[in-house]
PDB file of C-alpha atoms in Angstrom:
ATOM      1  CA  GLY L   1     116.065  93.815  85.018  1.00  0.00           C
ATOM      2  CA  ALA L   2     115.225  90.742  87.044  1.00  0.00           C
ATOM      3  CA  GLY L   3     116.107  90.799  90.701  1.00  0.00           C
ATOM      4  CA  VAL L   4     117.087  87.981  93.012  1.00  0.00           C
ATOM      5  CA  SER L   5     114.516  85.216  93.056  1.00  0.00           C
ATOM      6  CA  GLN L   6     114.023  82.453  95.599  1.00  0.00           C
ATOM      7  CA  THR L   7     111.977  79.289  95.474  1.00  0.00           C
ATOM      8  CA  PRO L   8     109.847  78.106  97.071  1.00  0.00           C
ATOM      9  CA  SER L   9     108.357  81.143  98.774  1.00  0.00           C
ATOM     10  CA  ASN L  10     107.021  78.921 101.538  1.00  0.00           C
ATOM     11  CA  LYS L  11     108.096  75.479 102.669  1.00  0.00           C
ATOM     12  CA  VAL L  12     106.436  73.436 105.388  1.00  0.00           C
ATOM     13  CA  THR L  13     108.160  70.250 106.432  1.00  0.00           C
ATOM     14  CA  GLU L  14     108.223  67.801 109.273  1.00  0.00           C
ATOM     15  CA  LYS L  15     110.961  67.478 111.836  1.00  0.00           C
ATOM     16  CA  GLY L  16     113.718  65.225 110.576  1.00  0.00           C
ATOM     17  CA  LYS L  17     113.077  65.780 106.867  1.00  0.00           C
ATOM     18  CA  TYR L  18     115.513  67.130 104.280  1.00  0.00           C
ATOM     19  CA  VAL L  19     114.858  70.438 102.472  1.00  0.00           C
ATOM     20  CA  GLU L  20     116.437  72.373  99.640  1.00  0.00           C
ATOM     21  CA  LEU L  21     116.035  76.101  99.119  1.00  0.00           C
ATOM     22  CA  ARG L  22     116.979  77.680  95.806  1.00  0.00           C
ATOM     23  CA  CYS L  23     118.344  81.119  94.963  1.00  0.00           C
ATOM     24  CA  ASP L  24     118.699  82.727  91.521  1.00  0.00           C
ATOM     25  CA  PRO L  25     120.974  85.785  91.808  1.00  0.00           C
ATOM     26  CA  ILE L  26     121.049  88.802  89.550  1.00  0.00           C
ATOM     27  CA  SER L  27     122.726  87.858  86.285  1.00  0.00           C
ATOM     28  CA  GLY L  28     126.439  88.658  86.321  1.00  0.00           C
ATOM     29  CA  HIS L  29     126.750  88.975  90.087  1.00  0.00           C
ATOM     30  CA  THR L  30     129.710  86.926  91.254  1.00  0.00           C
ATOM     31  CA  ALA L  31     128.970  87.180  94.981  1.00  0.00           C
ATOM     32  CA  LEU L  32     126.063  85.366  96.614  1.00  0.00           C
ATOM     33  CA  TYR L  33     125.070  85.346 100.278  1.00  0.00           C
ATOM     34  CA  TRP L  34     122.655  83.368 102.417  1.00  0.00           C
ATOM     35  CA  TYR L  35     121.145  84.838 105.589  1.00  0.00           C
ATOM     36  CA  ARG L  36     118.588  83.562 108.079  1.00  0.00           C
ATOM     37  CA  GLN L  37     116.003  85.811 109.709  1.00  0.00           C
ATOM     38  CA  SER L  38     114.190  84.533 112.753  1.00  0.00           C
ATOM     39  CA  LEU L  39     110.972  86.169 113.907  1.00  0.00           C
ATOM     40  CA  GLY L  40     111.554  89.605 115.360  1.00  0.00           C
ATOM     41  CA  GLN L  41     115.262  89.632 114.592  1.00  0.00           C
ATOM     42  CA  GLY L  42     117.589  90.979 111.951  1.00  0.00           C
ATOM     43  CA  PRO L  43     119.078  88.722 109.282  1.00  0.00           C
ATOM     44  CA  GLU L  44     122.069  86.635 110.334  1.00  0.00           C
ATOM     45  CA  PHE L  45     124.825  85.651 107.936  1.00  0.00           C
ATOM     46  CA  LEU L  46     125.159  81.999 106.981  1.00  0.00           C
ATOM     47  CA  ILE L  47     127.495  81.631 103.986  1.00  0.00           C
ATOM     48  CA  TYR L  48     129.110  83.659 101.198  1.00  0.00           C
ATOM     49  CA  PHE L  49     130.072  82.443  97.717  1.00  0.00           C
ATOM     50  CA  GLN L  50     132.516  84.096  95.374  1.00  0.00           C
ATOM     51  CA  GLY L  51     131.906  82.391  92.065  1.00  0.00           C
ATOM     52  CA  THR L  52     131.554  78.658  92.633  1.00  0.00           C
ATOM     53  CA  GLY L  53     133.454  78.479  95.899  1.00  0.00           C
ATOM     54  CA  ALA L  54     132.313  79.124  99.446  1.00  0.00           C
ATOM     55  CA  ALA L  55     134.557  82.001 100.537  1.00  0.00           C
ATOM     56  CA  ASP L  56     133.159  82.117 104.066  1.00  0.00           C
ATOM     57  CA  ASP L  57     130.857  79.562 105.697  1.00  0.00           C
ATOM     58  CA  SER L  58     131.465  80.675 109.259  1.00  0.00           C
ATOM     59  CA  GLY L  59     127.791  81.444 109.822  1.00  0.00           C
ATOM     60  CA  LEU L  60     126.459  77.949 109.168  1.00  0.00           C
ATOM     61  CA  PRO L  61     125.116  76.816 112.560  1.00  0.00           C
ATOM     62  CA  ASN L  62     126.106  73.145 112.289  1.00  0.00           C
ATOM     63  CA  ASP L  63     126.889  70.379 109.824  1.00  0.00           C
ATOM     64  CA  ARG L  64     123.220  69.829 108.979  1.00  0.00           C
ATOM     65  CA  PHE L  65     123.459  72.947 106.823  1.00  0.00           C
ATOM     66  CA  PHE L  66     125.233  72.887 103.475  1.00  0.00           C
ATOM     67  CA  ALA L  67     125.140  75.097 100.387  1.00  0.00           C
ATOM     68  CA  VAL L  68     126.397  74.773  96.835  1.00  0.00           C
ATOM     69  CA  ARG L  69     126.794  76.979  93.781  1.00  0.00           C
ATOM     70  CA  PRO L  70     128.168  74.571  91.174  1.00  0.00           C
ATOM     71  CA  GLU L  71     128.118  76.851  88.114  1.00  0.00           C
ATOM     72  CA  GLY L  72     128.624  80.176  89.801  1.00  0.00           C
ATOM     73  CA  SER L  73     125.040  81.355  89.430  1.00  0.00           C
ATOM     74  CA  VAL L  74     122.161  79.458  91.077  1.00  0.00           C
ATOM     75  CA  SER L  75     122.733  78.362  94.668  1.00  0.00           C
ATOM     76  CA  THR L  76     120.987  75.755  96.781  1.00  0.00           C
ATOM     77  CA  LEU L  77     120.886  75.744 100.568  1.00  0.00           C
ATOM     78  CA  LYS L  78     120.404  72.249 101.915  1.00  0.00           C
ATOM     79  CA  ILE L  79     119.234  71.387 105.414  1.00  0.00           C
ATOM     80  CA  GLN L  80     119.336  67.818 106.659  1.00  0.00           C
ATOM     81  CA  ARG L  81     117.359  66.360 109.571  1.00  0.00           C
ATOM     82  CA  THR L  82     115.416  69.594 110.043  1.00  0.00           C
ATOM     83  CA  GLU L  83     114.592  70.744 113.556  1.00  0.00           C
ATOM     84  CA  ARG L  84     111.858  73.060 114.793  1.00  0.00           C
ATOM     85  CA  GLY L  85     114.526  75.631 115.578  1.00  0.00           C
ATOM     86  CA  ASP L  86     115.365  75.839 111.878  1.00  0.00           C
ATOM     87  CA  SER L  87     112.050  77.598 111.252  1.00  0.00           C
ATOM     88  CA  ALA L  88     112.859  81.043 109.860  1.00  0.00           C
ATOM     89  CA  VAL L  89     112.921  83.092 106.691  1.00  0.00           C
ATOM     90  CA  TYR L  90     115.968  82.236 104.606  1.00  0.00           C
ATOM     91  CA  LEU L  91     117.206  85.178 102.561  1.00  0.00           C
ATOM     92  CA  CYS L  92     119.511  85.173  99.583  1.00  0.00           C
ATOM     93  CA  ALA L  93     121.408  88.222  98.345  1.00  0.00           C
ATOM     94  CA  SER L  94     123.818  88.901  95.521  1.00  0.00           C
ATOM     95  CA  SER L  95     126.293  91.665  94.701  1.00  0.00           C
ATOM     96  CA  THR L  96     128.502  92.520  91.763  1.00  0.00           C
ATOM     97  CA  SER L  97     131.882  91.535  93.162  1.00  0.00           C
ATOM     98  CA  GLY L  98     131.661  90.838  96.879  1.00  0.00           C
ATOM     99  CA  GLN L  99     133.452  93.965  98.045  1.00  0.00           C
ATOM    100  CA  GLY L 100     132.403  95.379 101.393  1.00  0.00           C
ATOM    101  CA  THR L 101     131.310  98.546  99.598  1.00  0.00           C
ATOM    102  CA  ASP L 102     128.929  96.717  97.269  1.00  0.00           C
ATOM    103  CA  THR L 103     125.188  96.927  97.660  1.00  0.00           C
ATOM    104  CA  GLN L 104     123.687  93.530  98.361  1.00  0.00           C
ATOM    105  CA  TYR L 105     120.377  92.905  96.576  1.00  0.00           C
ATOM    106  CA  PHE L 106     118.009  90.658  98.469  1.00  0.00           C
ATOM    107  CA  GLY L 107     115.451  88.166  97.285  1.00  0.00           C
ATOM    108  CA  PRO L 108     111.982  87.889  98.842  1.00  0.00           C
ATOM    109  CA  GLY L 109     113.035  84.959 101.017  1.00  0.00           C
ATOM    110  CA  THR L 110     111.817  81.440 101.670  1.00  0.00           C
ATOM    111  CA  ARG L 111     109.753  80.981 104.808  1.00  0.00           C
ATOM    112  CA  LEU L 112     110.619  77.586 106.261  1.00  0.00           C
ATOM    113  CA  THR L 113     108.318  76.062 108.856  1.00  0.00           C
ATOM    114  CA  VAL L 114     109.367  72.849 110.571  1.00  0.00           C
ATOM    115  CA  LEU L 115     106.496  71.111 112.330  1.00  0.00           C
TER     116      LEU L 115
ATOM    117  CA  ALA S   1     134.015  91.085 115.288  1.00  0.00           C
ATOM    118  CA  GLN S   2     131.272  93.546 114.498  1.00  0.00           C
ATOM    119  CA  SER S   3     127.916  94.183 116.116  1.00  0.00           C
ATOM    120  CA  VAL S   4     125.002  96.531 115.538  1.00  0.00           C
ATOM    121  CA  THR S   5     122.498  97.754 118.086  1.00  0.00           C
ATOM    122  CA  GLN S   6     119.188  99.345 117.211  1.00  0.00           C
ATOM    123  CA  LEU S   7     117.954 100.701 120.479  1.00  0.00           C
ATOM    124  CA  ASP S   8     114.276 100.987 119.580  1.00  0.00           C
ATOM    125  CA  SER S   9     112.331  97.938 118.447  1.00  0.00           C
ATOM    126  CA  GLN S  10     109.254 100.030 117.631  1.00  0.00           C
ATOM    127  CA  VAL S  11     108.776 103.713 116.929  1.00  0.00           C
ATOM    128  CA  PRO S  12     105.199 105.000 116.627  1.00  0.00           C
ATOM    129  CA  VAL S  13     104.875 108.464 115.125  1.00  0.00           C
ATOM    130  CA  PHE S  14     102.150 110.605 113.629  1.00  0.00           C
ATOM    131  CA  GLU S  15     102.143 111.489 109.946  1.00  0.00           C
ATOM    132  CA  GLU S  16     104.179 114.604 109.074  1.00  0.00           C
ATOM    133  CA  ALA S  17     106.131 114.416 112.341  1.00  0.00           C
ATOM    134  CA  PRO S  18     109.934 114.045 112.363  1.00  0.00           C
ATOM    135  CA  VAL S  19     111.529 110.740 113.252  1.00  0.00           C
ATOM    136  CA  GLU S  20     114.943 109.402 114.238  1.00  0.00           C
ATOM    137  CA  LEU S  21     115.823 105.714 114.225  1.00  0.00           C
ATOM    138  CA  ARG S  22     118.943 105.032 116.237  1.00  0.00           C
ATOM    139  CA  CYS S  23     121.803 102.752 115.262  1.00  0.00           C
ATOM    140  CA  ASN S  24     125.083 102.141 117.080  1.00  0.00           C
ATOM    141  CA  TYR S  25     127.797  99.770 115.977  1.00  0.00           C
ATOM    142  CA  SER S  26     131.025  98.329 117.287  1.00  0.00           C
ATOM    143  CA  SER S  27     133.920  97.199 115.172  1.00  0.00           C
ATOM    144  CA  SER S  28     137.670  96.865 115.449  1.00  0.00           C
ATOM    145  CA  VAL S  29     138.144  97.840 111.804  1.00  0.00           C
ATOM    146  CA  SER S  30     136.820 100.481 109.459  1.00  0.00           C
ATOM    147  CA  VAL S  31     133.260  99.816 108.430  1.00  0.00           C
ATOM    148  CA  TYR S  32     130.783 100.615 105.751  1.00  0.00           C
ATOM    149  CA  LEU S  33     127.285 101.414 106.988  1.00  0.00           C
ATOM    150  CA  PHE S  34     123.912 100.661 105.463  1.00  0.00           C
ATOM    151  CA  TRP S  35     120.242 101.175 106.142  1.00  0.00           C
ATOM    152  CA  TYR S  36     117.856  98.674 104.587  1.00  0.00           C
ATOM    153  CA  VAL S  37     114.059  98.935 104.591  1.00  0.00           C
ATOM    154  CA  GLN S  38     111.535  96.111 104.486  1.00  0.00           C
ATOM    155  CA  TYR S  39     108.021  97.168 103.525  1.00  0.00           C
ATOM    156  CA  PRO S  40     105.145  94.843 104.467  1.00  0.00           C
ATOM    157  CA  ASN S  41     105.260  91.639 102.415  1.00  0.00           C
ATOM    158  CA  GLN S  42     108.338  92.767 100.494  1.00  0.00           C
ATOM    159  CA  GLY S  43     112.048  91.953 100.535  1.00  0.00           C
ATOM    160  CA  LEU S  44     114.869  94.035 101.971  1.00  0.00           C
ATOM    161  CA  GLN S  45     115.781  97.103  99.905  1.00  0.00           C
ATOM    162  CA  LEU S  46     118.753  99.393 100.307  1.00  0.00           C
ATOM    163  CA  LEU S  47     117.727 102.818 101.604  1.00  0.00           C
ATOM    164  CA  LEU S  48     121.142 104.486 101.812  1.00  0.00           C
ATOM    165  CA  LYS S  49     124.770 103.737 102.593  1.00  0.00           C
ATOM    166  CA  TYR S  50     127.916 105.417 103.876  1.00  0.00           C
ATOM    167  CA  LEU S  51     131.212 104.388 102.337  1.00  0.00           C
ATOM    168  CA  SER S  52     133.503 107.389 102.748  1.00  0.00           C
ATOM    169  CA  GLY S  53     133.625 111.148 102.301  1.00  0.00           C
ATOM    170  CA  SER S  54     130.751 113.319 103.495  1.00  0.00           C
ATOM    171  CA  THR S  55     129.344 111.934 106.718  1.00  0.00           C
ATOM    172  CA  LEU S  56     125.779 112.887 105.763  1.00  0.00           C
ATOM    173  CA  VAL S  57     124.113 110.643 103.216  1.00  0.00           C
ATOM    174  CA  GLU S  58     120.656 110.967 101.759  1.00  0.00           C
ATOM    175  CA  SER S  59     118.092 108.739 100.106  1.00  0.00           C
ATOM    176  CA  ILE S  60     115.775 109.624  97.256  1.00  0.00           C
ATOM    177  CA  ASN S  61     112.681 109.571  99.482  1.00  0.00           C
ATOM    178  CA  GLY S  62     113.789 112.135 102.054  1.00  0.00           C
ATOM    179  CA  PHE S  63     115.641 110.012 104.616  1.00  0.00           C
ATOM    180  CA  GLU S  64     119.147 110.935 105.712  1.00  0.00           C
ATOM    181  CA  ALA S  65     121.732 109.391 107.990  1.00  0.00           C
ATOM    182  CA  GLU S  66     124.868 110.791 109.544  1.00  0.00           C
ATOM    183  CA  PHE S  67     127.981 108.784 110.259  1.00  0.00           C
ATOM    184  CA  ASN S  68     129.484 109.763 113.603  1.00  0.00           C
ATOM    185  CA  LYS S  69     132.765 107.962 114.123  1.00  0.00           C
ATOM    186  CA  SER S  70     133.393 109.228 117.645  1.00  0.00           C
ATOM    187  CA  GLN S  71     129.997 108.023 118.823  1.00  0.00           C
ATOM    188  CA  THR S  72     130.014 104.967 116.540  1.00  0.00           C
ATOM    189  CA  SER S  73     126.524 105.849 115.382  1.00  0.00           C
ATOM    190  CA  PHE S  74     124.619 106.009 112.109  1.00  0.00           C
ATOM    191  CA  HIS S  75     121.186 107.324 113.032  1.00  0.00           C
ATOM    192  CA  LEU S  76     118.473 107.591 110.389  1.00  0.00           C
ATOM    193  CA  ARG S  77     116.262 110.665 110.252  1.00  0.00           C
ATOM    194  CA  LYS S  78     113.395 112.101 108.284  1.00  0.00           C
ATOM    195  CA  PRO S  79     111.938 115.557 108.943  1.00  0.00           C
ATOM    196  CA  SER S  80     108.361 114.620 107.963  1.00  0.00           C
ATOM    197  CA  VAL S  81     107.136 111.052 107.634  1.00  0.00           C
ATOM    198  CA  HIS S  82     104.330 109.671 105.467  1.00  0.00           C
ATOM    199  CA  ILE S  83     102.002 106.752 106.005  1.00  0.00           C
ATOM    200  CA  SER S  84     103.915 104.971 103.237  1.00  0.00           C
ATOM    201  CA  ASP S  85     107.090 105.031 105.362  1.00  0.00           C
ATOM    202  CA  THR S  86     105.567 102.393 107.637  1.00  0.00           C
ATOM    203  CA  ALA S  87     108.071  99.540 107.455  1.00  0.00           C
ATOM    204  CA  GLU S  88     110.853  97.716 109.291  1.00  0.00           C
ATOM    205  CA  TYR S  89     114.235  99.427 109.100  1.00  0.00           C
ATOM    206  CA  PHE S  90     117.511  97.585 109.524  1.00  0.00           C
ATOM    207  CA  CYS S  91     120.926  99.089 110.137  1.00  0.00           C
ATOM    208  CA  ALA S  92     123.886  97.010 108.947  1.00  0.00           C
ATOM    209  CA  VAL S  93     127.667  97.148 108.721  1.00  0.00           C
ATOM    210  CA  SER S  94     130.255  95.461 106.551  1.00  0.00           C
ATOM    211  CA  GLY S  95     134.022  95.686 106.607  1.00  0.00           C
ATOM    212  CA  ASN S  96     136.966  95.084 104.361  1.00  0.00           C
ATOM    213  CA  ALA S  97     137.898  91.888 106.112  1.00  0.00           C
ATOM    214  CA  GLY S  98     134.468  90.332 105.869  1.00  0.00           C
ATOM    215  CA  ASN S  99     132.046  91.025 103.093  1.00  0.00           C
ATOM    216  CA  MET S 100     128.957  89.835 104.872  1.00  0.00           C
ATOM    217  CA  LEU S 101     126.516  92.261 106.444  1.00  0.00           C
ATOM    218  CA  THR S 102     125.998  92.310 110.180  1.00  0.00           C
ATOM    219  CA  PHE S 103     122.482  93.531 110.936  1.00  0.00           C
ATOM    220  CA  GLY S 104     120.838  95.114 113.923  1.00  0.00           C
ATOM    221  CA  GLY S 105     117.596  93.733 115.279  1.00  0.00           C
ATOM    222  CA  GLY S 106     115.460  96.167 113.299  1.00  0.00           C
ATOM    223  CA  THR S 107     113.143  99.042 114.175  1.00  0.00           C
ATOM    224  CA  ARG S 108     109.499  98.927 113.211  1.00  0.00           C
ATOM    225  CA  LEU S 109     108.369 102.412 112.188  1.00  0.00           C
ATOM    226  CA  MET S 110     104.612 102.800 112.531  1.00  0.00           C
ATOM    227  CA  VAL S 111     103.227 106.001 111.023  1.00  0.00           C
ATOM    228  CA  LYS S 112      99.751 106.884 112.213  1.00  0.00           C
ATOM    229  CA  PRO S 113      97.317 109.295 110.516  1.00  0.00           C
TER     230      PRO S 113
END
């Protein structure tokens, strides 16, 4: 079946602009996660959705970052007033129910470059 | 809070040689342990995971990892590597209290002919 998909695969923007990154999880997965992977580092947790609600947003670095999942499937990560330090690969993952034992399935990521 | 340390950022090894990628974690609660692999130009894929029971877990492509609670380690091993094993390997933990994964910094395995 189809895996997790993310669009766009690459996004180049200028400092100060607004960007939206989209994630399509595996059909039927209620849990959805966003991570950020900077060059040479492991992924870092940003936010976790259970259904439509953000169950844990403790990883969002500041209030420029916001994410939604209005219908419990597709999610959008929104970054306002982008900064060069936001440049990274943004990863989305989904799992069946959000239990700690679940396997998280990752998308290919969106590479964001802020000039 | 949880943390994961992968002691080696790069591990070069010749084809058919054995390899061990080290992973240590710290956590105040019980954890579940995962190894993910990222092949060049591909997304993260689960390699294997430890949830409970037997401390030795295996993957379908010959990797194994052993959970050692006393040493808080979950090292990944393979007795004979192939060129196709060249990839970045990430160790990660999750816990009951938080469902997110906490990743180590990754180990780049470079298999040379």
